[in-house]
Amino acid sequence: CRHTMPQVITNPMSFYTMREKASRGAYQTWRALRDDFALIHENARKFNSSKTLVHKSALALQKNGNKLLSTHELELRKALALL
């Protein structure tokens, strides 16, 4: 029995949603932004089998995205403080 996305993913997130939230100033904290980013790759891995390209790409997104977020954390925190 194949599950549907809403049955497996109870808290969906997308880059589109993150962009919308950022543009309206919905991110009050660094943690909120980081948590939404984590949801994207966690949901992709949760819904897709570990043998799929989507799952493997989600692992690469996690690694590279976290590296990028860490590299720019200070400036992103400052930008969030200005919102």
PDB file of N, CA, C and O in Angstrom:
ATOM      1  N   CYS A   1       0.845  -1.189   0.000  1.00  0.00           N
ATOM      2  CA  CYS A   1       0.000   0.000   0.000  1.00  0.00           C
ATOM      3  C   CYS A   1       0.890   1.252   0.000  1.00  0.00           C
ATOM      4  O   CYS A   1       1.668   1.468   0.925  1.00  0.00           O
ATOM      5  N   ARG A   2       0.771   2.042  -1.014  1.00  0.00           N
ATOM      6  CA  ARG A   2       1.579   3.261  -1.149  1.00  0.00           C
ATOM      7  C   ARG A   2       0.888   4.399  -0.398  1.00  0.00           C
ATOM      8  O   ARG A   2      -0.295   4.667  -0.611  1.00  0.00           O
ATOM      9  N   HIS A   3       1.617   5.048   0.487  1.00  0.00           N
ATOM     10  CA  HIS A   3       1.057   6.160   1.248  1.00  0.00           C
ATOM     11  C   HIS A   3       1.120   7.442   0.436  1.00  0.00           C
ATOM     12  O   HIS A   3       2.005   7.620  -0.399  1.00  0.00           O
ATOM     13  N   THR A   4       0.197   8.333   0.712  1.00  0.00           N
ATOM     14  CA  THR A   4       0.215   9.643   0.063  1.00  0.00           C
ATOM     15  C   THR A   4       1.023  10.613   0.917  1.00  0.00           C
ATOM     16  O   THR A   4       1.247  10.366   2.100  1.00  0.00           O
ATOM     17  N   MET A   5       1.447  11.686   0.305  1.00  0.00           N
ATOM     18  CA  MET A   5       2.266  12.680   1.006  1.00  0.00           C
ATOM     19  C   MET A   5       1.604  13.149   2.308  1.00  0.00           C
ATOM     20  O   MET A   5       2.256  13.154   3.347  1.00  0.00           O
ATOM     21  N   PRO A   6       0.320  13.539   2.307  1.00  0.00           N
ATOM     22  CA  PRO A   6      -0.283  14.003   3.573  1.00  0.00           C
ATOM     23  C   PRO A   6      -0.342  12.940   4.664  1.00  0.00           C
ATOM     24  O   PRO A   6      -0.371  13.264   5.842  1.00  0.00           O
ATOM     25  N   GLN A   7      -0.346  11.670   4.290  1.00  0.00           N
ATOM     26  CA  GLN A   7      -0.355  10.602   5.290  1.00  0.00           C
ATOM     27  C   GLN A   7       1.006  10.464   5.966  1.00  0.00           C
ATOM     28  O   GLN A   7       1.092  10.068   7.117  1.00  0.00           O
ATOM     29  N   VAL A   8       2.069  10.795   5.257  1.00  0.00           N
ATOM     30  CA  VAL A   8       3.435  10.604   5.752  1.00  0.00           C
ATOM     31  C   VAL A   8       4.022  11.903   6.286  1.00  0.00           C
ATOM     32  O   VAL A   8       4.681  11.920   7.328  1.00  0.00           O
ATOM     33  N   ILE A   9       3.795  12.996   5.588  1.00  0.00           N
ATOM     34  CA  ILE A   9       4.379  14.298   5.934  1.00  0.00           C
ATOM     35  C   ILE A   9       3.319  15.159   6.613  1.00  0.00           C
ATOM     36  O   ILE A   9       2.399  15.664   5.969  1.00  0.00           O
ATOM     37  N   THR A  10       3.460  15.310   7.919  1.00  0.00           N
ATOM     38  CA  THR A  10       2.454  16.065   8.677  1.00  0.00           C
ATOM     39  C   THR A  10       2.752  17.556   8.720  1.00  0.00           C
ATOM     40  O   THR A  10       1.867  18.355   9.013  1.00  0.00           O
ATOM     41  N   ASN A  11       3.997  17.934   8.430  1.00  0.00           N
ATOM     42  CA  ASN A  11       4.374  19.348   8.451  1.00  0.00           C
ATOM     43  C   ASN A  11       5.168  19.666   7.175  1.00  0.00           C
ATOM     44  O   ASN A  11       6.400  19.706   7.206  1.00  0.00           O
ATOM     45  N   PRO A  12       4.474  19.883   6.058  1.00  0.00           N
ATOM     46  CA  PRO A  12       5.178  20.125   4.797  1.00  0.00           C
ATOM     47  C   PRO A  12       5.897  21.475   4.773  1.00  0.00           C
ATOM     48  O   PRO A  12       5.513  22.410   5.484  1.00  0.00           O
ATOM     49  N   MET A  13       6.970  21.536   3.981  1.00  0.00           N
ATOM     50  CA  MET A  13       7.717  22.794   3.814  1.00  0.00           C
ATOM     51  C   MET A  13       8.336  22.776   2.427  1.00  0.00           C
ATOM     52  O   MET A  13       8.667  21.712   1.902  1.00  0.00           O
ATOM     53  N   SER A  14       8.502  23.963   1.852  1.00  0.00           N
ATOM     54  CA  SER A  14       9.115  24.098   0.535  1.00  0.00           C
ATOM     55  C   SER A  14       9.935  25.375   0.503  1.00  0.00           C
ATOM     56  O   SER A  14       9.761  26.267   1.342  1.00  0.00           O
ATOM     57  N   PHE A  15      10.817  25.468  -0.490  1.00  0.00           N
ATOM     58  CA  PHE A  15      11.584  26.704  -0.641  1.00  0.00           C
ATOM     59  C   PHE A  15      10.662  27.864  -1.007  1.00  0.00           C
ATOM     60  O   PHE A  15      10.898  28.995  -0.599  1.00  0.00           O
ATOM     61  N   TYR A  16       9.610  27.579  -1.747  1.00  0.00           N
ATOM     62  CA  TYR A  16       8.635  28.622  -2.081  1.00  0.00           C
ATOM     63  C   TYR A  16       8.013  29.182  -0.802  1.00  0.00           C
ATOM     64  O   TYR A  16       7.927  30.398  -0.626  1.00  0.00           O
ATOM     65  N   THR A  17       7.606  28.291   0.098  1.00  0.00           N
ATOM     66  CA  THR A  17       7.008  28.726   1.360  1.00  0.00           C
ATOM     67  C   THR A  17       8.018  29.518   2.184  1.00  0.00           C
ATOM     68  O   THR A  17       7.671  30.555   2.773  1.00  0.00           O
ATOM     69  N   MET A  18       9.261  29.068   2.203  1.00  0.00           N
ATOM     70  CA  MET A  18      10.301  29.801   2.939  1.00  0.00           C
ATOM     71  C   MET A  18      10.485  31.199   2.359  1.00  0.00           C
ATOM     72  O   MET A  18      10.603  32.177   3.103  1.00  0.00           O
ATOM     73  N   ARG A  19      10.495  31.311   1.034  1.00  0.00           N
ATOM     74  CA  ARG A  19      10.652  32.619   0.398  1.00  0.00           C
ATOM     75  C   ARG A  19       9.485  33.535   0.736  1.00  0.00           C
ATOM     76  O   ARG A  19       9.666  34.711   1.040  1.00  0.00           O
ATOM     77  N   GLU A  20       8.269  32.979   0.706  1.00  0.00           N
ATOM     78  CA  GLU A  20       7.087  33.761   1.062  1.00  0.00           C
ATOM     79  C   GLU A  20       7.156  34.238   2.514  1.00  0.00           C
ATOM     80  O   GLU A  20       6.847  35.391   2.810  1.00  0.00           O
ATOM     81  N   LYS A  21       7.551  33.346   3.407  1.00  0.00           N
ATOM     82  CA  LYS A  21       7.670  33.710   4.819  1.00  0.00           C
ATOM     83  C   LYS A  21       8.732  34.792   5.014  1.00  0.00           C
ATOM     84  O   LYS A  21       8.524  35.743   5.768  1.00  0.00           O
ATOM     85  N   ALA A  22       9.859  34.649   4.334  1.00  0.00           N
ATOM     86  CA  ALA A  22      10.930  35.639   4.456  1.00  0.00           C
ATOM     87  C   ALA A  22      10.483  36.990   3.915  1.00  0.00           C
ATOM     88  O   ALA A  22      10.758  38.040   4.515  1.00  0.00           O
ATOM     89  N   SER A  23       9.766  36.998   2.798  1.00  0.00           N
ATOM     90  CA  SER A  23       9.360  38.262   2.189  1.00  0.00           C
ATOM     91  C   SER A  23       8.341  39.021   3.034  1.00  0.00           C
ATOM     92  O   SER A  23       8.261  40.242   2.972  1.00  0.00           O
ATOM     93  N   ARG A  24       7.591  38.300   3.850  1.00  0.00           N
ATOM     94  CA  ARG A  24       6.624  38.990   4.723  1.00  0.00           C
ATOM     95  C   ARG A  24       7.136  39.154   6.153  1.00  0.00           C
ATOM     96  O   ARG A  24       6.412  39.551   7.058  1.00  0.00           O
ATOM     97  N   GLY A  25       8.418  38.823   6.370  1.00  0.00           N
ATOM     98  CA  GLY A  25       9.027  39.020   7.680  1.00  0.00           C
ATOM     99  C   GLY A  25       8.569  38.039   8.737  1.00  0.00           C
ATOM    100  O   GLY A  25       8.593  38.344   9.929  1.00  0.00           O
ATOM    101  N   ALA A  26       8.170  36.838   8.311  1.00  0.00           N
ATOM    102  CA  ALA A  26       7.634  35.855   9.253  1.00  0.00           C
ATOM    103  C   ALA A  26       8.718  35.155  10.076  1.00  0.00           C
ATOM    104  O   ALA A  26       8.408  34.559  11.101  1.00  0.00           O
ATOM    105  N   TYR A  27       9.962  35.243   9.631  1.00  0.00           N
ATOM    106  CA  TYR A  27      11.043  34.611  10.399  1.00  0.00           C
ATOM    107  C   TYR A  27      11.538  35.589  11.463  1.00  0.00           C
ATOM    108  O   TYR A  27      12.188  36.566  11.159  1.00  0.00           O
ATOM    109  N   GLN A  28      11.207  35.282  12.696  1.00  0.00           N
ATOM    110  CA  GLN A  28      11.615  36.128  13.811  1.00  0.00           C
ATOM    111  C   GLN A  28      12.950  35.677  14.396  1.00  0.00           C
ATOM    112  O   GLN A  28      13.617  36.451  15.076  1.00  0.00           O
ATOM    113  N   THR A  29      13.308  34.416  14.142  1.00  0.00           N
ATOM    114  CA  THR A  29      14.539  33.882  14.716  1.00  0.00           C
ATOM    115  C   THR A  29      15.303  33.069  13.675  1.00  0.00           C
ATOM    116  O   THR A  29      14.729  32.557  12.713  1.00  0.00           O
ATOM    117  N   TRP A  30      16.597  32.947  13.924  1.00  0.00           N
ATOM    118  CA  TRP A  30      17.462  32.113  13.108  1.00  0.00           C
ATOM    119  C   TRP A  30      16.985  30.666  13.170  1.00  0.00           C
ATOM    120  O   TRP A  30      16.954  29.957  12.179  1.00  0.00           O
ATOM    121  N   ARG A  31      16.599  30.221  14.352  1.00  0.00           N
ATOM    122  CA  ARG A  31      16.150  28.845  14.556  1.00  0.00           C
ATOM    123  C   ARG A  31      14.933  28.525  13.687  1.00  0.00           C
ATOM    124  O   ARG A  31      14.844  27.438  13.117  1.00  0.00           O
ATOM    125  N   ALA A  32      13.999  29.445  13.583  1.00  0.00           N
ATOM    126  CA  ALA A  32      12.802  29.217  12.770  1.00  0.00           C
ATOM    127  C   ALA A  32      13.175  29.007  11.301  1.00  0.00           C
ATOM    128  O   ALA A  32      12.661  28.094  10.643  1.00  0.00           O
ATOM    129  N   LEU A  33      14.087  29.809  10.795  1.00  0.00           N
ATOM    130  CA  LEU A  33      14.546  29.671   9.414  1.00  0.00           C
ATOM    131  C   LEU A  33      15.273  28.340   9.239  1.00  0.00           C
ATOM    132  O   LEU A  33      14.992  27.583   8.301  1.00  0.00           O
ATOM    133  N   ARG A  34      16.165  28.044  10.124  1.00  0.00           N
ATOM    134  CA  ARG A  34      16.945  26.805  10.060  1.00  0.00           C
ATOM    135  C   ARG A  34      16.033  25.578  10.179  1.00  0.00           C
ATOM    136  O   ARG A  34      16.216  24.574   9.479  1.00  0.00           O
ATOM    137  N   ASP A  35      15.025  25.657  11.044  1.00  0.00           N
ATOM    138  CA  ASP A  35      14.097  24.540  11.214  1.00  0.00           C
ATOM    139  C   ASP A  35      13.275  24.292   9.951  1.00  0.00           C
ATOM    140  O   ASP A  35      13.017  23.142   9.591  1.00  0.00           O
ATOM    141  N   ASP A  36      12.847  25.363   9.284  1.00  0.00           N
ATOM    142  CA  ASP A  36      12.104  25.188   8.043  1.00  0.00           C
ATOM    143  C   ASP A  36      12.985  24.566   6.962  1.00  0.00           C
ATOM    144  O   ASP A  36      12.537  23.695   6.211  1.00  0.00           O
ATOM    145  N   PHE A  37      14.241  24.991   6.889  1.00  0.00           N
ATOM    146  CA  PHE A  37      15.160  24.374   5.936  1.00  0.00           C
ATOM    147  C   PHE A  37      15.310  22.886   6.235  1.00  0.00           C
ATOM    148  O   PHE A  37      15.269  22.041   5.333  1.00  0.00           O
ATOM    149  N   ALA A  38      15.447  22.556   7.508  1.00  0.00           N
ATOM    150  CA  ALA A  38      15.599  21.146   7.900  1.00  0.00           C
ATOM    151  C   ALA A  38      14.370  20.331   7.521  1.00  0.00           C
ATOM    152  O   ALA A  38      14.491  19.180   7.095  1.00  0.00           O
ATOM    153  N   LEU A  39      13.191  20.923   7.649  1.00  0.00           N
ATOM    154  CA  LEU A  39      11.967  20.208   7.292  1.00  0.00           C
ATOM    155  C   LEU A  39      11.981  19.777   5.825  1.00  0.00           C
ATOM    156  O   LEU A  39      11.495  18.692   5.491  1.00  0.00           O
ATOM    157  N   ILE A  40      12.524  20.614   4.963  1.00  0.00           N
ATOM    158  CA  ILE A  40      12.535  20.291   3.539  1.00  0.00           C
ATOM    159  C   ILE A  40      13.298  18.997   3.294  1.00  0.00           C
ATOM    160  O   ILE A  40      12.782  18.063   2.674  1.00  0.00           O
ATOM    161  N   HIS A  41      14.527  18.931   3.783  1.00  0.00           N
ATOM    162  CA  HIS A  41      15.296  17.717   3.499  1.00  0.00           C
ATOM    163  C   HIS A  41      14.844  16.530   4.350  1.00  0.00           C
ATOM    164  O   HIS A  41      14.885  15.383   3.909  1.00  0.00           O
ATOM    165  N   GLU A  42      14.351  16.774   5.552  1.00  0.00           N
ATOM    166  CA  GLU A  42      13.845  15.672   6.375  1.00  0.00           C
ATOM    167  C   GLU A  42      12.594  15.048   5.743  1.00  0.00           C
ATOM    168  O   GLU A  42      12.460  13.827   5.693  1.00  0.00           O
ATOM    169  N   ASN A  43      11.696  15.893   5.263  1.00  0.00           N
ATOM    170  CA  ASN A  43      10.475  15.390   4.626  1.00  0.00           C
ATOM    171  C   ASN A  43      10.802  14.611   3.357  1.00  0.00           C
ATOM    172  O   ASN A  43      10.196  13.570   3.088  1.00  0.00           O
ATOM    173  N   ALA A  44      11.740  15.104   2.581  1.00  0.00           N
ATOM    174  CA  ALA A  44      12.112  14.413   1.339  1.00  0.00           C
ATOM    175  C   ALA A  44      12.672  13.025   1.655  1.00  0.00           C
ATOM    176  O   ALA A  44      12.354  12.048   0.959  1.00  0.00           O
ATOM    177  N   ARG A  45      13.468  12.934   2.690  1.00  0.00           N
ATOM    178  CA  ARG A  45      14.040  11.637   3.066  1.00  0.00           C
ATOM    179  C   ARG A  45      12.980  10.714   3.671  1.00  0.00           C
ATOM    180  O   ARG A  45      12.978   9.512   3.438  1.00  0.00           O
ATOM    181  N   LYS A  46      12.076  11.298   4.436  1.00  0.00           N
ATOM    182  CA  LYS A  46      11.033  10.500   5.082  1.00  0.00           C
ATOM    183  C   LYS A  46      10.076   9.894   4.050  1.00  0.00           C
ATOM    184  O   LYS A  46       9.675   8.738   4.171  1.00  0.00           O
ATOM    185  N   PHE A  47       9.727  10.642   3.035  1.00  0.00           N
ATOM    186  CA  PHE A  47       8.732  10.189   2.061  1.00  0.00           C
ATOM    187  C   PHE A  47       9.322   9.280   0.987  1.00  0.00           C
ATOM    188  O   PHE A  47       8.632   8.422   0.448  1.00  0.00           O
ATOM    189  N   ASN A  48      10.596   9.450   0.675  1.00  0.00           N
ATOM    190  CA  ASN A  48      11.221   8.713  -0.419  1.00  0.00           C
ATOM    191  C   ASN A  48      12.197   7.660   0.101  1.00  0.00           C
ATOM    192  O   ASN A  48      12.969   7.921   1.015  1.00  0.00           O
ATOM    193  N   SER A  49      12.171   6.509  -0.509  1.00  0.00           N
ATOM    194  CA  SER A  49      13.057   5.406  -0.145  1.00  0.00           C
ATOM    195  C   SER A  49      14.519   5.818  -0.242  1.00  0.00           C
ATOM    196  O   SER A  49      14.895   6.630  -1.094  1.00  0.00           O
ATOM    197  N   SER A  50      15.339   5.254   0.604  1.00  0.00           N
ATOM    198  CA  SER A  50      16.762   5.612   0.639  1.00  0.00           C
ATOM    199  C   SER A  50      17.486   5.285  -0.665  1.00  0.00           C
ATOM    200  O   SER A  50      18.578   5.790  -0.906  1.00  0.00           O
ATOM    201  N   LYS A  51      16.895   4.473  -1.505  1.00  0.00           N
ATOM    202  CA  LYS A  51      17.514   4.108  -2.777  1.00  0.00           C
ATOM    203  C   LYS A  51      17.192   5.086  -3.900  1.00  0.00           C
ATOM    204  O   LYS A  51      17.755   4.987  -4.987  1.00  0.00           O
ATOM    205  N   THR A  52      16.306   6.052  -3.649  1.00  0.00           N
ATOM    206  CA  THR A  52      15.880   6.964  -4.711  1.00  0.00           C
ATOM    207  C   THR A  52      16.807   8.162  -4.843  1.00  0.00           C
ATOM    208  O   THR A  52      17.508   8.548  -3.895  1.00  0.00           O
ATOM    209  N   LEU A  53      16.787   8.750  -6.015  1.00  0.00           N
ATOM    210  CA  LEU A  53      17.569   9.959  -6.266  1.00  0.00           C
ATOM    211  C   LEU A  53      17.101  11.108  -5.383  1.00  0.00           C
ATOM    212  O   LEU A  53      17.913  11.903  -4.907  1.00  0.00           O
ATOM    213  N   VAL A  54      15.805  11.184  -5.147  1.00  0.00           N
ATOM    214  CA  VAL A  54      15.271  12.263  -4.291  1.00  0.00           C
ATOM    215  C   VAL A  54      15.851  12.160  -2.885  1.00  0.00           C
ATOM    216  O   VAL A  54      16.284  13.165  -2.309  1.00  0.00           O
ATOM    217  N   HIS A  55      15.871  10.969  -2.332  1.00  0.00           N
ATOM    218  CA  HIS A  55      16.414  10.770  -0.985  1.00  0.00           C
ATOM    219  C   HIS A  55      17.901  11.135  -0.953  1.00  0.00           C
ATOM    220  O   HIS A  55      18.359  11.859  -0.057  1.00  0.00           O
ATOM    221  N   LYS A  56      18.650  10.656  -1.932  1.00  0.00           N
ATOM    222  CA  LYS A  56      20.084  10.954  -1.992  1.00  0.00           C
ATOM    223  C   LYS A  56      20.334  12.442  -2.201  1.00  0.00           C
ATOM    224  O   LYS A  56      21.259  13.012  -1.611  1.00  0.00           O
ATOM    225  N   SER A  57      19.504  13.075  -3.006  1.00  0.00           N
ATOM    226  CA  SER A  57      19.638  14.518  -3.220  1.00  0.00           C
ATOM    227  C   SER A  57      19.326  15.297  -1.946  1.00  0.00           C
ATOM    228  O   SER A  57      19.941  16.327  -1.670  1.00  0.00           O
ATOM    229  N   ALA A  58      18.371  14.798  -1.176  1.00  0.00           N
ATOM    230  CA  ALA A  58      18.032  15.438   0.100  1.00  0.00           C
ATOM    231  C   ALA A  58      19.199  15.379   1.072  1.00  0.00           C
ATOM    232  O   ALA A  58      19.444  16.331   1.824  1.00  0.00           O
ATOM    233  N   LEU A  59      19.942  14.279   1.049  1.00  0.00           N
ATOM    234  CA  LEU A  59      21.140  14.177   1.894  1.00  0.00           C
ATOM    235  C   LEU A  59      22.189  15.206   1.470  1.00  0.00           C
ATOM    236  O   LEU A  59      22.810  15.855   2.323  1.00  0.00           O
ATOM    237  N   ALA A  60      22.372  15.370   0.160  1.00  0.00           N
ATOM    238  CA  ALA A  60      23.327  16.360  -0.345  1.00  0.00           C
ATOM    239  C   ALA A  60      22.851  17.768  -0.002  1.00  0.00           C
ATOM    240  O   ALA A  60      23.650  18.635   0.366  1.00  0.00           O
ATOM    241  N   LEU A  61      21.533  18.002  -0.100  1.00  0.00           N
ATOM    242  CA  LEU A  61      20.972  19.304   0.254  1.00  0.00           C
ATOM    243  C   LEU A  61      21.233  19.608   1.725  1.00  0.00           C
ATOM    244  O   LEU A  61      21.631  20.721   2.070  1.00  0.00           O
ATOM    245  N   GLN A  62      21.040  18.613   2.571  1.00  0.00           N
ATOM    246  CA  GLN A  62      21.290  18.795   4.004  1.00  0.00           C
ATOM    247  C   GLN A  62      22.744  19.186   4.245  1.00  0.00           C
ATOM    248  O   GLN A  62      23.027  20.177   4.924  1.00  0.00           O
ATOM    249  N   LYS A  63      23.655  18.425   3.690  1.00  0.00           N
ATOM    250  CA  LYS A  63      25.083  18.680   3.907  1.00  0.00           C
ATOM    251  C   LYS A  63      25.501  20.043   3.365  1.00  0.00           C
ATOM    252  O   LYS A  63      26.098  20.850   4.079  1.00  0.00           O
ATOM    253  N   ASN A  64      25.194  20.301   2.112  1.00  0.00           N
ATOM    254  CA  ASN A  64      25.624  21.550   1.483  1.00  0.00           C
ATOM    255  C   ASN A  64      24.854  22.755   1.995  1.00  0.00           C
ATOM    256  O   ASN A  64      25.420  23.832   2.164  1.00  0.00           O
ATOM    257  N   GLY A  65      23.568  22.562   2.251  1.00  0.00           N
ATOM    258  CA  GLY A  65      22.756  23.659   2.779  1.00  0.00           C
ATOM    259  C   GLY A  65      23.175  24.062   4.177  1.00  0.00           C
ATOM    260  O   GLY A  65      23.267  25.247   4.494  1.00  0.00           O
ATOM    261  N   ASN A  66      23.451  23.080   5.020  1.00  0.00           N
ATOM    262  CA  ASN A  66      23.902  23.394   6.382  1.00  0.00           C
ATOM    263  C   ASN A  66      25.259  24.086   6.367  1.00  0.00           C
ATOM    264  O   ASN A  66      25.510  24.988   7.176  1.00  0.00           O
ATOM    265  N   LYS A  67      26.125  23.674   5.448  1.00  0.00           N
ATOM    266  CA  LYS A  67      27.421  24.329   5.319  1.00  0.00           C
ATOM    267  C   LYS A  67      27.227  25.795   4.909  1.00  0.00           C
ATOM    268  O   LYS A  67      27.840  26.699   5.473  1.00  0.00           O
ATOM    269  N   LEU A  68      26.340  26.020   3.949  1.00  0.00           N
ATOM    270  CA  LEU A  68      26.065  27.383   3.489  1.00  0.00           C
ATOM    271  C   LEU A  68      25.435  28.221   4.597  1.00  0.00           C
ATOM    272  O   LEU A  68      25.823  29.382   4.814  1.00  0.00           O
ATOM    273  N   LEU A  69      24.482  27.646   5.304  1.00  0.00           N
ATOM    274  CA  LEU A  69      23.853  28.373   6.404  1.00  0.00           C
ATOM    275  C   LEU A  69      24.872  28.713   7.492  1.00  0.00           C
ATOM    276  O   LEU A  69      24.853  29.818   8.041  1.00  0.00           O
ATOM    277  N   SER A  70      25.756  27.792   7.794  1.00  0.00           N
ATOM    278  CA  SER A  70      26.792  28.049   8.804  1.00  0.00           C
ATOM    279  C   SER A  70      27.742  29.146   8.360  1.00  0.00           C
ATOM    280  O   SER A  70      28.113  30.016   9.150  1.00  0.00           O
ATOM    281  N   THR A  71      28.117  29.118   7.099  1.00  0.00           N
ATOM    282  CA  THR A  71      29.040  30.116   6.557  1.00  0.00           C
ATOM    283  C   THR A  71      28.451  31.523   6.649  1.00  0.00           C
ATOM    284  O   THR A  71      29.164  32.483   6.941  1.00  0.00           O
ATOM    285  N   HIS A  72      27.139  31.631   6.443  1.00  0.00           N
ATOM    286  CA  HIS A  72      26.492  32.943   6.400  1.00  0.00           C
ATOM    287  C   HIS A  72      25.596  33.207   7.612  1.00  0.00           C
ATOM    288  O   HIS A  72      24.776  34.126   7.585  1.00  0.00           O
ATOM    289  N   GLU A  73      25.774  32.430   8.662  1.00  0.00           N
ATOM    290  CA  GLU A  73      24.893  32.545   9.826  1.00  0.00           C
ATOM    291  C   GLU A  73      24.876  33.946  10.419  1.00  0.00           C
ATOM    292  O   GLU A  73      23.808  34.507  10.676  1.00  0.00           O
ATOM    293  N   LEU A  74      26.035  34.542  10.630  1.00  0.00           N
ATOM    294  CA  LEU A  74      26.078  35.856  11.264  1.00  0.00           C
ATOM    295  C   LEU A  74      25.331  36.900  10.455  1.00  0.00           C
ATOM    296  O   LEU A  74      24.504  37.642  10.995  1.00  0.00           O
ATOM    297  N   GLU A  75      25.584  36.953   9.153  1.00  0.00           N
ATOM    298  CA  GLU A  75      24.897  37.959   8.338  1.00  0.00           C
ATOM    299  C   GLU A  75      23.401  37.672   8.227  1.00  0.00           C
ATOM    300  O   GLU A  75      22.591  38.605   8.194  1.00  0.00           O
ATOM    301  N   LEU A  76      23.017  36.399   8.219  1.00  0.00           N
ATOM    302  CA  LEU A  76      21.602  36.073   8.190  1.00  0.00           C
ATOM    303  C   LEU A  76      20.929  36.436   9.505  1.00  0.00           C
ATOM    304  O   LEU A  76      19.800  36.950   9.524  1.00  0.00           O
ATOM    305  N   ARG A  77      21.596  36.203  10.608  1.00  0.00           N
ATOM    306  CA  ARG A  77      21.033  36.608  11.912  1.00  0.00           C
ATOM    307  C   ARG A  77      20.853  38.121  11.971  1.00  0.00           C
ATOM    308  O   ARG A  77      19.835  38.607  12.482  1.00  0.00           O
ATOM    309  N   LYS A  78      21.830  38.863  11.458  1.00  0.00           N
ATOM    310  CA  LYS A  78      21.711  40.323  11.435  1.00  0.00           C
ATOM    311  C   LYS A  78      20.549  40.770  10.561  1.00  0.00           C
ATOM    312  O   LYS A  78      19.793  41.663  10.929  1.00  0.00           O
ATOM    313  N   ALA A  79      20.399  40.120   9.406  1.00  0.00           N
ATOM    314  CA  ALA A  79      19.296  40.471   8.495  1.00  0.00           C
ATOM    315  C   ALA A  79      17.952  40.177   9.156  1.00  0.00           C
ATOM    316  O   ALA A  79      17.015  40.971   9.044  1.00  0.00           O
ATOM    317  N   LEU A  80      17.841  39.059   9.862  1.00  0.00           N
ATOM    318  CA  LEU A  80      16.589  38.726  10.541  1.00  0.00           C
ATOM    319  C   LEU A  80      16.288  39.747  11.637  1.00  0.00           C
ATOM    320  O   LEU A  80      15.139  40.088  11.870  1.00  0.00           O
ATOM    321  N   ALA A  81      17.306  40.232  12.290  1.00  0.00           N
ATOM    322  CA  ALA A  81      17.102  41.214  13.357  1.00  0.00           C
ATOM    323  C   ALA A  81      16.565  42.529  12.811  1.00  0.00           C
ATOM    324  O   ALA A  81      15.885  43.264  13.531  1.00  0.00           O
ATOM    325  N   LEU A  82      16.826  42.788  11.549  1.00  0.00           N
ATOM    326  CA  LEU A  82      16.353  44.014  10.929  1.00  0.00           C
ATOM    327  C   LEU A  82      14.914  43.930  10.440  1.00  0.00           C
ATOM    328  O   LEU A  82      14.313  44.959  10.137  1.00  0.00           O
ATOM    329  N   LEU A  83      14.385  42.736  10.357  1.00  0.00           N
ATOM    330  CA  LEU A  83      13.001  42.555   9.847  1.00  0.00           C
ATOM    331  C   LEU A  83      11.977  43.027  10.833  1.00  0.00           C
ATOM    332  O   LEU A  83      12.121  43.061  11.990  1.00  0.00           O
TER     333      LEU A  83
END
